[in-house]
PDB file of C-alpha atoms in Angstrom:
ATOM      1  CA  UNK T 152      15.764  15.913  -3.584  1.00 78.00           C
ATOM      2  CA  UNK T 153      19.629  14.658  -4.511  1.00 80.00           C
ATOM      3  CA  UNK T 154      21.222  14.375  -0.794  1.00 77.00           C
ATOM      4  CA  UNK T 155      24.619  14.774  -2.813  1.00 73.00           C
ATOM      5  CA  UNK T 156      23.615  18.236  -3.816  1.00 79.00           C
ATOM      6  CA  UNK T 157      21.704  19.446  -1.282  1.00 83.00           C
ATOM      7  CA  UNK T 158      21.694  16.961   1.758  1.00 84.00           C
ATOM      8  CA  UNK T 159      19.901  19.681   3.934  1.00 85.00           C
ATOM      9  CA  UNK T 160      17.281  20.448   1.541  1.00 90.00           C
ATOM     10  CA  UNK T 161      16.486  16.770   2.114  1.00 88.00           C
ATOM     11  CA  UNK T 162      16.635  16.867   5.936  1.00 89.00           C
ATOM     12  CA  UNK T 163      13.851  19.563   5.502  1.00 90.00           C
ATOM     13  CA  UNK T 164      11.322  17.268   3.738  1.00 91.00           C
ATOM     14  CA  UNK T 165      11.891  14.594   5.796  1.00 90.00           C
ATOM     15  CA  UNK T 166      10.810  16.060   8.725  1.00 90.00           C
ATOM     16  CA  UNK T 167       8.185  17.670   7.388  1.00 90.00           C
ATOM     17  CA  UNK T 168       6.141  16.425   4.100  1.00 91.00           C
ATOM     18  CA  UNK T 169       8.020  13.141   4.253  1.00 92.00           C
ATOM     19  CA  UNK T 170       7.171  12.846   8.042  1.00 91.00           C
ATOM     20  CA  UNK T 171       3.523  13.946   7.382  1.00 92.00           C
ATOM     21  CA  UNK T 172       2.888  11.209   5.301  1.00 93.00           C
ATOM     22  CA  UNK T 173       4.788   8.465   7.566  1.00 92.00           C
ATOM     23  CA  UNK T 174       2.854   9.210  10.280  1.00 92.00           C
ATOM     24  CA  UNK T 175      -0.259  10.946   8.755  1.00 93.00           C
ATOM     25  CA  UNK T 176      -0.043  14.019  11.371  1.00 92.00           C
ATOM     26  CA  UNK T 177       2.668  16.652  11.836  1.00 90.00           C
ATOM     27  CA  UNK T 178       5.611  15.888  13.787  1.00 89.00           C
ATOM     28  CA  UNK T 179       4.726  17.318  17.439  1.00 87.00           C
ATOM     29  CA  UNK T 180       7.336  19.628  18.003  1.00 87.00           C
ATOM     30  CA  UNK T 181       9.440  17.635  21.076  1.00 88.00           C
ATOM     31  CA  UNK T 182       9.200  14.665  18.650  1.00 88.00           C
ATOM     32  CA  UNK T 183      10.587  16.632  15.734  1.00 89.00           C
ATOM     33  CA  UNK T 184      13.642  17.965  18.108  1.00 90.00           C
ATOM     34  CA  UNK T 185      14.631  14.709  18.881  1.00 90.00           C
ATOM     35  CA  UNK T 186      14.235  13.582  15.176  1.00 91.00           C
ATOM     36  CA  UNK T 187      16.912  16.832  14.662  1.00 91.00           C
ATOM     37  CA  UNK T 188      19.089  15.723  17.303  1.00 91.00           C
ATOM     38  CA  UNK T 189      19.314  11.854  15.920  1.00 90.00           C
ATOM     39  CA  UNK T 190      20.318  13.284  12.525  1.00 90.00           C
ATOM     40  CA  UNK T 191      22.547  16.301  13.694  1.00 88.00           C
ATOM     41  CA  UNK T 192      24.197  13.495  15.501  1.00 88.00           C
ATOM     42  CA  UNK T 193      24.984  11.538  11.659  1.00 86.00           C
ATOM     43  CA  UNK T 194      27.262  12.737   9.137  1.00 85.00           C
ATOM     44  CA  UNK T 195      26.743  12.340   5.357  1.00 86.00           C
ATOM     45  CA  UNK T 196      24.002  10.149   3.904  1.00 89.00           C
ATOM     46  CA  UNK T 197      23.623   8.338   7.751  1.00 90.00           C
ATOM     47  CA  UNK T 198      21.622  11.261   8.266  1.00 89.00           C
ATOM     48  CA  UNK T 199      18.605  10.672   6.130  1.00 91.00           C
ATOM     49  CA  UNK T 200      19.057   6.385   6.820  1.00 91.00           C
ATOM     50  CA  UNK T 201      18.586   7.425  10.624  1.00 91.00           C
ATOM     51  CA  UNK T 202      16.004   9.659  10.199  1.00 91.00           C
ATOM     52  CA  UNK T 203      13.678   7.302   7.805  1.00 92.00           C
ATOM     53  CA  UNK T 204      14.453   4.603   9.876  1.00 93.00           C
ATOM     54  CA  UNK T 205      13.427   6.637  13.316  1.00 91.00           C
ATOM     55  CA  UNK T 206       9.872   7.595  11.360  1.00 92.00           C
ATOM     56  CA  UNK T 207       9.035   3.976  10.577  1.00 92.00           C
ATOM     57  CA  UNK T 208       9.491   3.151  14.211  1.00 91.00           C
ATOM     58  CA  UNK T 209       7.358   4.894  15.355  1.00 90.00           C
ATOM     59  CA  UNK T 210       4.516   3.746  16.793  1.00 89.00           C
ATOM     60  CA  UNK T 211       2.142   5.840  14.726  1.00 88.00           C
ATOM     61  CA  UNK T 212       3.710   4.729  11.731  1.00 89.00           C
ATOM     62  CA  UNK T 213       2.359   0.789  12.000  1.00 88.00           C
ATOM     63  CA  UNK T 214      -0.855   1.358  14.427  1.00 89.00           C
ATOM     64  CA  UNK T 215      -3.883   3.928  14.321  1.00 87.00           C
ATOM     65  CA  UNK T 216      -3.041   5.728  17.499  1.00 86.00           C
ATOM     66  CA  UNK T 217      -5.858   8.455  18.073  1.00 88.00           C
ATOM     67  CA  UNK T 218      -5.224  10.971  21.022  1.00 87.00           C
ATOM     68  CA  UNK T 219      -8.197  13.602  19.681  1.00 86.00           C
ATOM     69  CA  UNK T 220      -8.286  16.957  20.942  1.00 84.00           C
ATOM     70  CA  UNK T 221      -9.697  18.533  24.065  1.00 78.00           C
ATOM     71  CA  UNK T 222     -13.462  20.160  23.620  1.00 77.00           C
ATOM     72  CA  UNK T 223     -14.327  20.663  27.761  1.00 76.00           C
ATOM     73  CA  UNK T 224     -13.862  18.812  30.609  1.00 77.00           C
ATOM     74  CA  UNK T 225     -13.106  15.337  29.604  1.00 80.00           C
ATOM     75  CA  UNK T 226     -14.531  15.494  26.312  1.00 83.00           C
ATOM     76  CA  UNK T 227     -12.152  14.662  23.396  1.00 86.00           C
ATOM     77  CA  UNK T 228     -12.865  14.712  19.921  1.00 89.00           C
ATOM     78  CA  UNK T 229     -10.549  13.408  16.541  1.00 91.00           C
ATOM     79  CA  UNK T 230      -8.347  15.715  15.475  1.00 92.00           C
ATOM     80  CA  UNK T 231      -8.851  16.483  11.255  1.00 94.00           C
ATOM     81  CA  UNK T 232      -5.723  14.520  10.964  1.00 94.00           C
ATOM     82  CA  UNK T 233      -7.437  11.641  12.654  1.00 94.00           C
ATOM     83  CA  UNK T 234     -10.460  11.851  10.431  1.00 95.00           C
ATOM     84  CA  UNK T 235      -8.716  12.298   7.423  1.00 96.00           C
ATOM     85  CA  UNK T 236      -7.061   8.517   8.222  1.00 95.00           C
ATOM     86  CA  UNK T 237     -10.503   6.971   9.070  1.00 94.00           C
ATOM     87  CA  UNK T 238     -12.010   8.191   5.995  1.00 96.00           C
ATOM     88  CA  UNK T 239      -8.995   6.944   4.046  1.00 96.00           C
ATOM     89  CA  UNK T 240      -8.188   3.881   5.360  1.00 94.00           C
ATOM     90  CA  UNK T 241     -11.882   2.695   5.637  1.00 94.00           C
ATOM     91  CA  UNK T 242     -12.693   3.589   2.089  1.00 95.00           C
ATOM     92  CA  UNK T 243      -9.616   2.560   0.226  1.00 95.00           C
ATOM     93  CA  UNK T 244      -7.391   0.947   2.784  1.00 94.00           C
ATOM     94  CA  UNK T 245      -4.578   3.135   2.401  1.00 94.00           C
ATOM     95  CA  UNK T 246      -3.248   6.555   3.977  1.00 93.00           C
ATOM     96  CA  UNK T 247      -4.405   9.747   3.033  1.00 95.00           C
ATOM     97  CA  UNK T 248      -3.444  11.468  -0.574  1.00 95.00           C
ATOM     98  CA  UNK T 249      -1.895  14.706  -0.418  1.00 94.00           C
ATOM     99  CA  UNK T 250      -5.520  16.332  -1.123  1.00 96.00           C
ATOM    100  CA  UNK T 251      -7.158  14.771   1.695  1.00 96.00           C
ATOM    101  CA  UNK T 252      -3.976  16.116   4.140  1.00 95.00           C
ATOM    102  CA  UNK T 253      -4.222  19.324   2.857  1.00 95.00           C
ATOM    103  CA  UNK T 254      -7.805  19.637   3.727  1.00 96.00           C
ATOM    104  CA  UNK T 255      -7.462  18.170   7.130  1.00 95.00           C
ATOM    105  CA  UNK T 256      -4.394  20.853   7.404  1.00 94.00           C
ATOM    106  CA  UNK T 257      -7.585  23.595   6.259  1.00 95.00           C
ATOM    107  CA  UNK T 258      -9.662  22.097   9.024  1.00 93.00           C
ATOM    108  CA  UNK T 259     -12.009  20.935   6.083  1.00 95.00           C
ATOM    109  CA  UNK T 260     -12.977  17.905   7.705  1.00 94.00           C
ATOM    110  CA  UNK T 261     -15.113  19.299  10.317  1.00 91.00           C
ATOM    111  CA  UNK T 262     -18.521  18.739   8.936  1.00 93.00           C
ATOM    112  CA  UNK T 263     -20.613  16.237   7.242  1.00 94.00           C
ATOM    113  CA  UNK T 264     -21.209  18.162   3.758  1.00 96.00           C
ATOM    114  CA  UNK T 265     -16.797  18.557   3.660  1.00 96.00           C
ATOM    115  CA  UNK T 266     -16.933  14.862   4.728  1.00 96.00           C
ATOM    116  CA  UNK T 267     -18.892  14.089   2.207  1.00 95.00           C
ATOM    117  CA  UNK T 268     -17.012  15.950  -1.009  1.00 96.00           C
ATOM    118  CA  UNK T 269     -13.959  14.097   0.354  1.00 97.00           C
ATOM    119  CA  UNK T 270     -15.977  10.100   0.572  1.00 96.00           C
ATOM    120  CA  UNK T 271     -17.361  10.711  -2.916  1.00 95.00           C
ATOM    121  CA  UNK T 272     -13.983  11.653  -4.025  1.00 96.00           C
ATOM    122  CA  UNK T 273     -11.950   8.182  -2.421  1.00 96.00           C
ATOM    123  CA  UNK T 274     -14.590   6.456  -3.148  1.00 94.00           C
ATOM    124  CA  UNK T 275     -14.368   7.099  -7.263  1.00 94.00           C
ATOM    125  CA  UNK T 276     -10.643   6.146  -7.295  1.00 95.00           C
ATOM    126  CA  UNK T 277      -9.789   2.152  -8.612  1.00 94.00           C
ATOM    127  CA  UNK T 278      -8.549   1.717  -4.356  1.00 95.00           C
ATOM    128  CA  UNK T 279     -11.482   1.854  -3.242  1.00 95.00           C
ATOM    129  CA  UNK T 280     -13.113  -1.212  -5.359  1.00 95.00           C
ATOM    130  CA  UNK T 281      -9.970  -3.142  -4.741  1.00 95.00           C
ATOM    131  CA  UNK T 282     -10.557  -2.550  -0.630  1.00 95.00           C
ATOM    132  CA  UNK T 283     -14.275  -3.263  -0.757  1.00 94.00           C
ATOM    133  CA  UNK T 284     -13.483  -6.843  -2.541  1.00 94.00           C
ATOM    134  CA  UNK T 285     -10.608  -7.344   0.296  1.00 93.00           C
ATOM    135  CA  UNK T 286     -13.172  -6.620   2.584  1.00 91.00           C
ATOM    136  CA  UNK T 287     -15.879  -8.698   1.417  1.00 90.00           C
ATOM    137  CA  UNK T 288     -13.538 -11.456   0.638  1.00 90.00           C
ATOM    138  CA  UNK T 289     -12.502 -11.508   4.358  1.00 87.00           C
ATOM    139  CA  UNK T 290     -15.593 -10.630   5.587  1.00 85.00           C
ATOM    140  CA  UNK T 291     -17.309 -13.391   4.331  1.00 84.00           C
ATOM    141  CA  UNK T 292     -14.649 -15.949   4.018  1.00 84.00           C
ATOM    142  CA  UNK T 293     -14.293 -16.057  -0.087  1.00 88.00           C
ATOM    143  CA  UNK T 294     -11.145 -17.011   0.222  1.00 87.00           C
ATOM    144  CA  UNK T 295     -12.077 -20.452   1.428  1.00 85.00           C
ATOM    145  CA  UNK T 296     -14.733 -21.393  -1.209  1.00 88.00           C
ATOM    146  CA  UNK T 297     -13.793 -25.310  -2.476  1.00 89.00           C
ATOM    147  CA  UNK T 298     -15.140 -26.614  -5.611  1.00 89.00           C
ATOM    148  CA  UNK T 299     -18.062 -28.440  -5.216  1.00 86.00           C
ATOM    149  CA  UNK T 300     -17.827 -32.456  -4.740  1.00 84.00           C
ATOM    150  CA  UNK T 301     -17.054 -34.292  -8.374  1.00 86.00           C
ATOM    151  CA  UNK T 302     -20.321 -36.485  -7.793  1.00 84.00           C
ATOM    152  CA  UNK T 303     -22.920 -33.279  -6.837  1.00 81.00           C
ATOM    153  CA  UNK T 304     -20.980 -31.388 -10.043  1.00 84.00           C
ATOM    154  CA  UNK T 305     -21.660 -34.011 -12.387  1.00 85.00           C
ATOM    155  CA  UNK T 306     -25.844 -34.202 -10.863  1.00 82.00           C
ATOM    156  CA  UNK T 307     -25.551 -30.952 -11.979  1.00 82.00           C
ATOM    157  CA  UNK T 308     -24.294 -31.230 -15.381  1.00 86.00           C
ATOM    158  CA  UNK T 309     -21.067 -29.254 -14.704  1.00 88.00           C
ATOM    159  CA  UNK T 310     -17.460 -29.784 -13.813  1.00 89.00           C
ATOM    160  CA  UNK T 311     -16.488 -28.923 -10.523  1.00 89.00           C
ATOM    161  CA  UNK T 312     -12.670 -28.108 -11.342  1.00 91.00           C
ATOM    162  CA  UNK T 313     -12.420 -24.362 -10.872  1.00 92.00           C
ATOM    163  CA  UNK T 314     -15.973 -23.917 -10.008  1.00 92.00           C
ATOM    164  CA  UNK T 315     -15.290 -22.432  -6.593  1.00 92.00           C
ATOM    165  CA  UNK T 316     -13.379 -19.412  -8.059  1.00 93.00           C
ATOM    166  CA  UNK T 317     -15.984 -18.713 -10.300  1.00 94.00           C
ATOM    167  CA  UNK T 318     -18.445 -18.788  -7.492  1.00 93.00           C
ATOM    168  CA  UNK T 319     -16.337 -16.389  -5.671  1.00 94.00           C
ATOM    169  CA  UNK T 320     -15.759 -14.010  -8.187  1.00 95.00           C
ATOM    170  CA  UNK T 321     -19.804 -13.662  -9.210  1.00 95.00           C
ATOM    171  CA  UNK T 322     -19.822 -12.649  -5.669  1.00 94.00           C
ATOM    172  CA  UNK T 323     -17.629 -10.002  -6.058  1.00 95.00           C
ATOM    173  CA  UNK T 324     -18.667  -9.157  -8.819  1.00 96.00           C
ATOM    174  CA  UNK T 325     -22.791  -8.438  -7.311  1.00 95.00           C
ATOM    175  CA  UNK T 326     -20.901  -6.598  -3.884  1.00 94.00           C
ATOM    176  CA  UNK T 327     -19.526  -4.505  -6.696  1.00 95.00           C
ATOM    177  CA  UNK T 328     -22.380  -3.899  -8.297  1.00 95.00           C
ATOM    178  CA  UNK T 329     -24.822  -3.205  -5.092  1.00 94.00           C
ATOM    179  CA  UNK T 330     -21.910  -0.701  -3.534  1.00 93.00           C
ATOM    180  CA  UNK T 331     -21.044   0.909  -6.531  1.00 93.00           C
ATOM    181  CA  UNK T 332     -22.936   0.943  -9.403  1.00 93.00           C
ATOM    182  CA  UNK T 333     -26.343   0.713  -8.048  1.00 93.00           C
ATOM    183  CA  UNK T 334     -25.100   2.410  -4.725  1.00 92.00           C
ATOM    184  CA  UNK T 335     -27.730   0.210  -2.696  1.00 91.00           C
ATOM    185  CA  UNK T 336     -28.098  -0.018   1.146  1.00 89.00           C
ATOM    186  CA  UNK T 337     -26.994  -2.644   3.823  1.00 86.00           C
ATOM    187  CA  UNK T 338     -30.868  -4.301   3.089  1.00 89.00           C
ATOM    188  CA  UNK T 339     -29.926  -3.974  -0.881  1.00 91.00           C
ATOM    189  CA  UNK T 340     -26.777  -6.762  -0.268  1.00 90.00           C
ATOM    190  CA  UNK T 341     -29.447  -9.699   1.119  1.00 88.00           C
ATOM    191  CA  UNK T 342     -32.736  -9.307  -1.186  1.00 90.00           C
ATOM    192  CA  UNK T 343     -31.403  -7.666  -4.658  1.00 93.00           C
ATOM    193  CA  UNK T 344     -32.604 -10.323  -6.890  1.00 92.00           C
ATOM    194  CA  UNK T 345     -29.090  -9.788  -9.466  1.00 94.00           C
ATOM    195  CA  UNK T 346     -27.089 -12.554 -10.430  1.00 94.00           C
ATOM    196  CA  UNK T 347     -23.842 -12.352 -12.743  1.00 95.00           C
ATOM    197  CA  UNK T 348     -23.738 -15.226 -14.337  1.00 94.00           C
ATOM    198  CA  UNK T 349     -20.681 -14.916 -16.709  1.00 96.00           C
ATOM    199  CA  UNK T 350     -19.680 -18.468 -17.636  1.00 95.00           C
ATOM    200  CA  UNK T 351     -21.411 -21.554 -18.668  1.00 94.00           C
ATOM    201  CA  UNK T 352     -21.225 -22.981 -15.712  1.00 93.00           C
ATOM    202  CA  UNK T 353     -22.848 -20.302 -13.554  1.00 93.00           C
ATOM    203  CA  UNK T 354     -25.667 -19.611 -16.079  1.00 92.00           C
ATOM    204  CA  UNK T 355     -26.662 -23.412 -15.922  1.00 90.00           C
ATOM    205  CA  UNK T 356     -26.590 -23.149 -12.185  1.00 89.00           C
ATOM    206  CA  UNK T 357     -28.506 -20.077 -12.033  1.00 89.00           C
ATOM    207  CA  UNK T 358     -30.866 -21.326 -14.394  1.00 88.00           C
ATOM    208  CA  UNK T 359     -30.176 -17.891 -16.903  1.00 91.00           C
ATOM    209  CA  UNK T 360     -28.579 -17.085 -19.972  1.00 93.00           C
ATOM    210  CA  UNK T 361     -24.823 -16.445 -19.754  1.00 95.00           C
ATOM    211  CA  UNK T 362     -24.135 -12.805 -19.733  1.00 95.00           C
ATOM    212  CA  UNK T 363     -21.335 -10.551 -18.911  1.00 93.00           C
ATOM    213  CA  UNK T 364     -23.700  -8.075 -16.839  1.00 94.00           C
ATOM    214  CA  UNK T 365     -25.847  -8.306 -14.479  1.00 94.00           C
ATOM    215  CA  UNK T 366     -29.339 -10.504 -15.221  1.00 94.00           C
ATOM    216  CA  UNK T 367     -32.223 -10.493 -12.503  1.00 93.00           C
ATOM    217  CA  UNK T 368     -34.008 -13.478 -11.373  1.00 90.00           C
ATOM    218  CA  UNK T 369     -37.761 -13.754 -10.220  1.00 84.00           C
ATOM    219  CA  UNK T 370     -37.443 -17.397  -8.361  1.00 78.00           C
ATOM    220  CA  UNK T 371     -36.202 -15.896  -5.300  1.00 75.00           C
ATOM    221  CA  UNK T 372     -32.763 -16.002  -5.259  1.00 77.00           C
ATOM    222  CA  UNK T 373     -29.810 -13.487  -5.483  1.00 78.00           C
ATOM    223  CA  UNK T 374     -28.934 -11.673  -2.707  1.00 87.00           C
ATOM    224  CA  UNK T 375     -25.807 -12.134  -0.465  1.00 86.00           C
ATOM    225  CA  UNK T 376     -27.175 -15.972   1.307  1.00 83.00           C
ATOM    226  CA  UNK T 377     -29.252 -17.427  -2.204  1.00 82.00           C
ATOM    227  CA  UNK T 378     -25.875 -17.883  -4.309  1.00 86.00           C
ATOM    228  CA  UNK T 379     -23.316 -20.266  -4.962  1.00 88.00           C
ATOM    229  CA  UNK T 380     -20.181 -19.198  -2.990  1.00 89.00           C
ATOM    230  CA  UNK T 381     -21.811 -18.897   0.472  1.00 85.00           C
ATOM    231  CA  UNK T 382     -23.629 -22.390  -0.218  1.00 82.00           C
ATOM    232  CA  UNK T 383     -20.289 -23.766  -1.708  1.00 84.00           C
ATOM    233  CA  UNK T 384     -18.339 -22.517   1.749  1.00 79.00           C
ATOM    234  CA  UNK T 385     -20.432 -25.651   4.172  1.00 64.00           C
ATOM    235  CA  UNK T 386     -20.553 -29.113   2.718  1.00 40.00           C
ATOM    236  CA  UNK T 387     -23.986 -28.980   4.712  1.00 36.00           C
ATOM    237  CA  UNK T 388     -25.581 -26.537   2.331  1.00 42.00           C
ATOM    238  CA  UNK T 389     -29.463 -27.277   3.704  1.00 39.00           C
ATOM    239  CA  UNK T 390     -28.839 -27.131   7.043  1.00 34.00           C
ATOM    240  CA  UNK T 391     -26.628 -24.031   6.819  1.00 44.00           C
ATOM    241  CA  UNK T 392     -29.287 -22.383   4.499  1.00 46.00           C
ATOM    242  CA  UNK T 393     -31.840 -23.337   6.359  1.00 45.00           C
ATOM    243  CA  UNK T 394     -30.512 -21.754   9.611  1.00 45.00           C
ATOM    244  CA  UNK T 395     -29.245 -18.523   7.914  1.00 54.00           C
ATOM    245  CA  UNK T 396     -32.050 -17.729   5.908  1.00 55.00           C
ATOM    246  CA  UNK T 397     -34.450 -18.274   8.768  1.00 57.00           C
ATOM    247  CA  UNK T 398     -32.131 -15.947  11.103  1.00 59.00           C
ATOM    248  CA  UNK T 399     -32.131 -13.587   8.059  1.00 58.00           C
ATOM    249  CA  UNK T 400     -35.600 -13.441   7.439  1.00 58.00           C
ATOM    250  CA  UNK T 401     -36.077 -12.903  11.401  1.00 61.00           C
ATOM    251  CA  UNK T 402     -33.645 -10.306  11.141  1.00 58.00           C
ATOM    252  CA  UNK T 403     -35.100  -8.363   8.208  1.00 59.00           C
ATOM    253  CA  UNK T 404     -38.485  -8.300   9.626  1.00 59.00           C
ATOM    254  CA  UNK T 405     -38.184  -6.503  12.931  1.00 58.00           C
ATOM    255  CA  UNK T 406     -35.772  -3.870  11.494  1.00 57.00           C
ATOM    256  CA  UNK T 407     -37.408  -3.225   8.172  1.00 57.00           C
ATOM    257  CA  UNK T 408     -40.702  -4.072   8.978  1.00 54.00           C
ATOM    258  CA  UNK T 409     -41.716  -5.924   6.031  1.00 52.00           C
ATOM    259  CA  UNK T 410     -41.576  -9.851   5.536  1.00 51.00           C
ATOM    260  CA  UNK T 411     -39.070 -11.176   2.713  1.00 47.00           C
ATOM    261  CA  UNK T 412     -40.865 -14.280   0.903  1.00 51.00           C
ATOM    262  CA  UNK T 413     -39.704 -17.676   1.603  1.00 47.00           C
ATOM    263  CA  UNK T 414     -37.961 -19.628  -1.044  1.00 44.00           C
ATOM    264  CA  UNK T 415     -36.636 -23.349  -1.514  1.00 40.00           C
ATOM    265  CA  UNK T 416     -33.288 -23.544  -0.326  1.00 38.00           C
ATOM    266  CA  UNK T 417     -32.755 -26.388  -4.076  1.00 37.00           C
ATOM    267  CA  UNK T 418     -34.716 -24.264  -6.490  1.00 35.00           C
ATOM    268  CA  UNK T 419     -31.102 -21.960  -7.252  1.00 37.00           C
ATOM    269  CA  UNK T 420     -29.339 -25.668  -8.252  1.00 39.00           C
ATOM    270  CA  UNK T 421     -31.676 -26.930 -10.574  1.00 39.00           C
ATOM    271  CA  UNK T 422     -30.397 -27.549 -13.721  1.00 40.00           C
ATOM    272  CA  UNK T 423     -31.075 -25.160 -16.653  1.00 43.00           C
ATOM    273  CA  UNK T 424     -33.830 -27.032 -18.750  1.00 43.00           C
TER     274      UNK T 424
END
């Protein structure tokens, strides 16, 4: 809207659409009287400063506040307005789209087959692989992976300058692959035996050919613990592999049942013959 044409017309979408998207839930109705009486209060252009500035102070604007709704007794249970910003913000890290609203306006949100139409849908947009790499990244501290030390590097028969990057983005690169292109499970991330090995470097490392896609390896490694960036993260690499992989293994073989084979925690740094 043009508040020199029509400033009213704009008064009207703030506190409604505008407001709906501030605070991802309609303006209860004592909340949108006082919004009224701050602006009715402003002359001009003030009116619409005021009124944005009142919406981004509120508290629901900056935190996830959930009240639900009453069921019986002292049940509660999240409003569709509340699900729609779970679903959003844990899929794609960002507020709810004007489709996802308008369905938790419909009371679409109320099942697990609507729930599902609506996941499948956030989950195809670009968002949601940018928020899954945040997440990983933070998750399991990518952010902080060094380059190797200059005298392991060269044993190696690489250069450690930029190494660490690399390392962090073939991790990436695999969370992307498990989550989205091979839509794997939670067990999928530790034992997937996929390595991305797009530079010299990392092929040598990983023993492979370099390749721009994925390449699977048979010597046991792969897997979210058996790569280069978590090793690279602890200047300790046996002793931290040693502990996590045991822990892991543990782990993996009361909940799934099934034993994952053992493997040398040097056999993934050998040199490329």
């Amino acid at each position: 809207c043009n508040p020199d044409q029509n400033l009213n017309a704009c008064v009207d979408i703030l506190t409604s659409s505008f407001a709906l998207k501030v605070l991802r839930r309609p303006l209860p109705n004592e909340t949108k009287t006082e919004l009224l009486a701050l602006i009715n209060n402003a002359s001009g252009i003030e009116k619409l400063q005021l009124g944005i500035a009142r919406l981004l102070l509120s508290p629901n604007f900056y935190q996830h506040i959930e009240t639900g709704e009453s069921v019986s007794g002292n049940r509660l249970r999240l409003s569709s307005y509340e699900v729609a910003s779970r679903l959003s913000y844990r899929l794609i890290g960002a507020s709810p789209d004007d489709e996802l609203l308008k369905a938790a306006q419909a009371n679409e949100l109320s099942n697990r087959a609507q729930l599902l139409v609506q996941a499948k849908r956030l989950l195809a947009k670009p968002q949601a692989r940018r928020h899954f790499r945040e997440f990983f990244t933070t998750w399991l501290g990518l952010e902080r992976t060094p380059d190797p030390d200059p005298g392991i590097a060269t044993l190696r028969g690489v250069q450690n300058a930029g190494l660490g990057a690399e390392a962090r983005e073939e991790m990436l690169r695999y969370m992307d692959y498990i989550v989205f292109e091979k839509k794997g499970d939670f067990q999928d991330l530790f034992t997937n035996p996929t390595v991305f090995p797009y530079t010299d470097r990392l092929a040598n490392l990983y023993g492979v050919t370099k390749s721009d896609g994925p390449v699977t390896v048979s010597d046991g490694r792969g897997g979210m613990i058996l790569r280069l960036a978590p090793l690279m993260n602890n200047s300790l690499v046996q002793i931290r592999l040693s502990v996590v992989a045991t822990c892991a293994r543990t782990f993996f073989a009361k909940i799934f049942h099934r034993r994952i084979r053992r493997s040398s925690p040097t056999v993934w740094l050998r040199r490329k013959s």
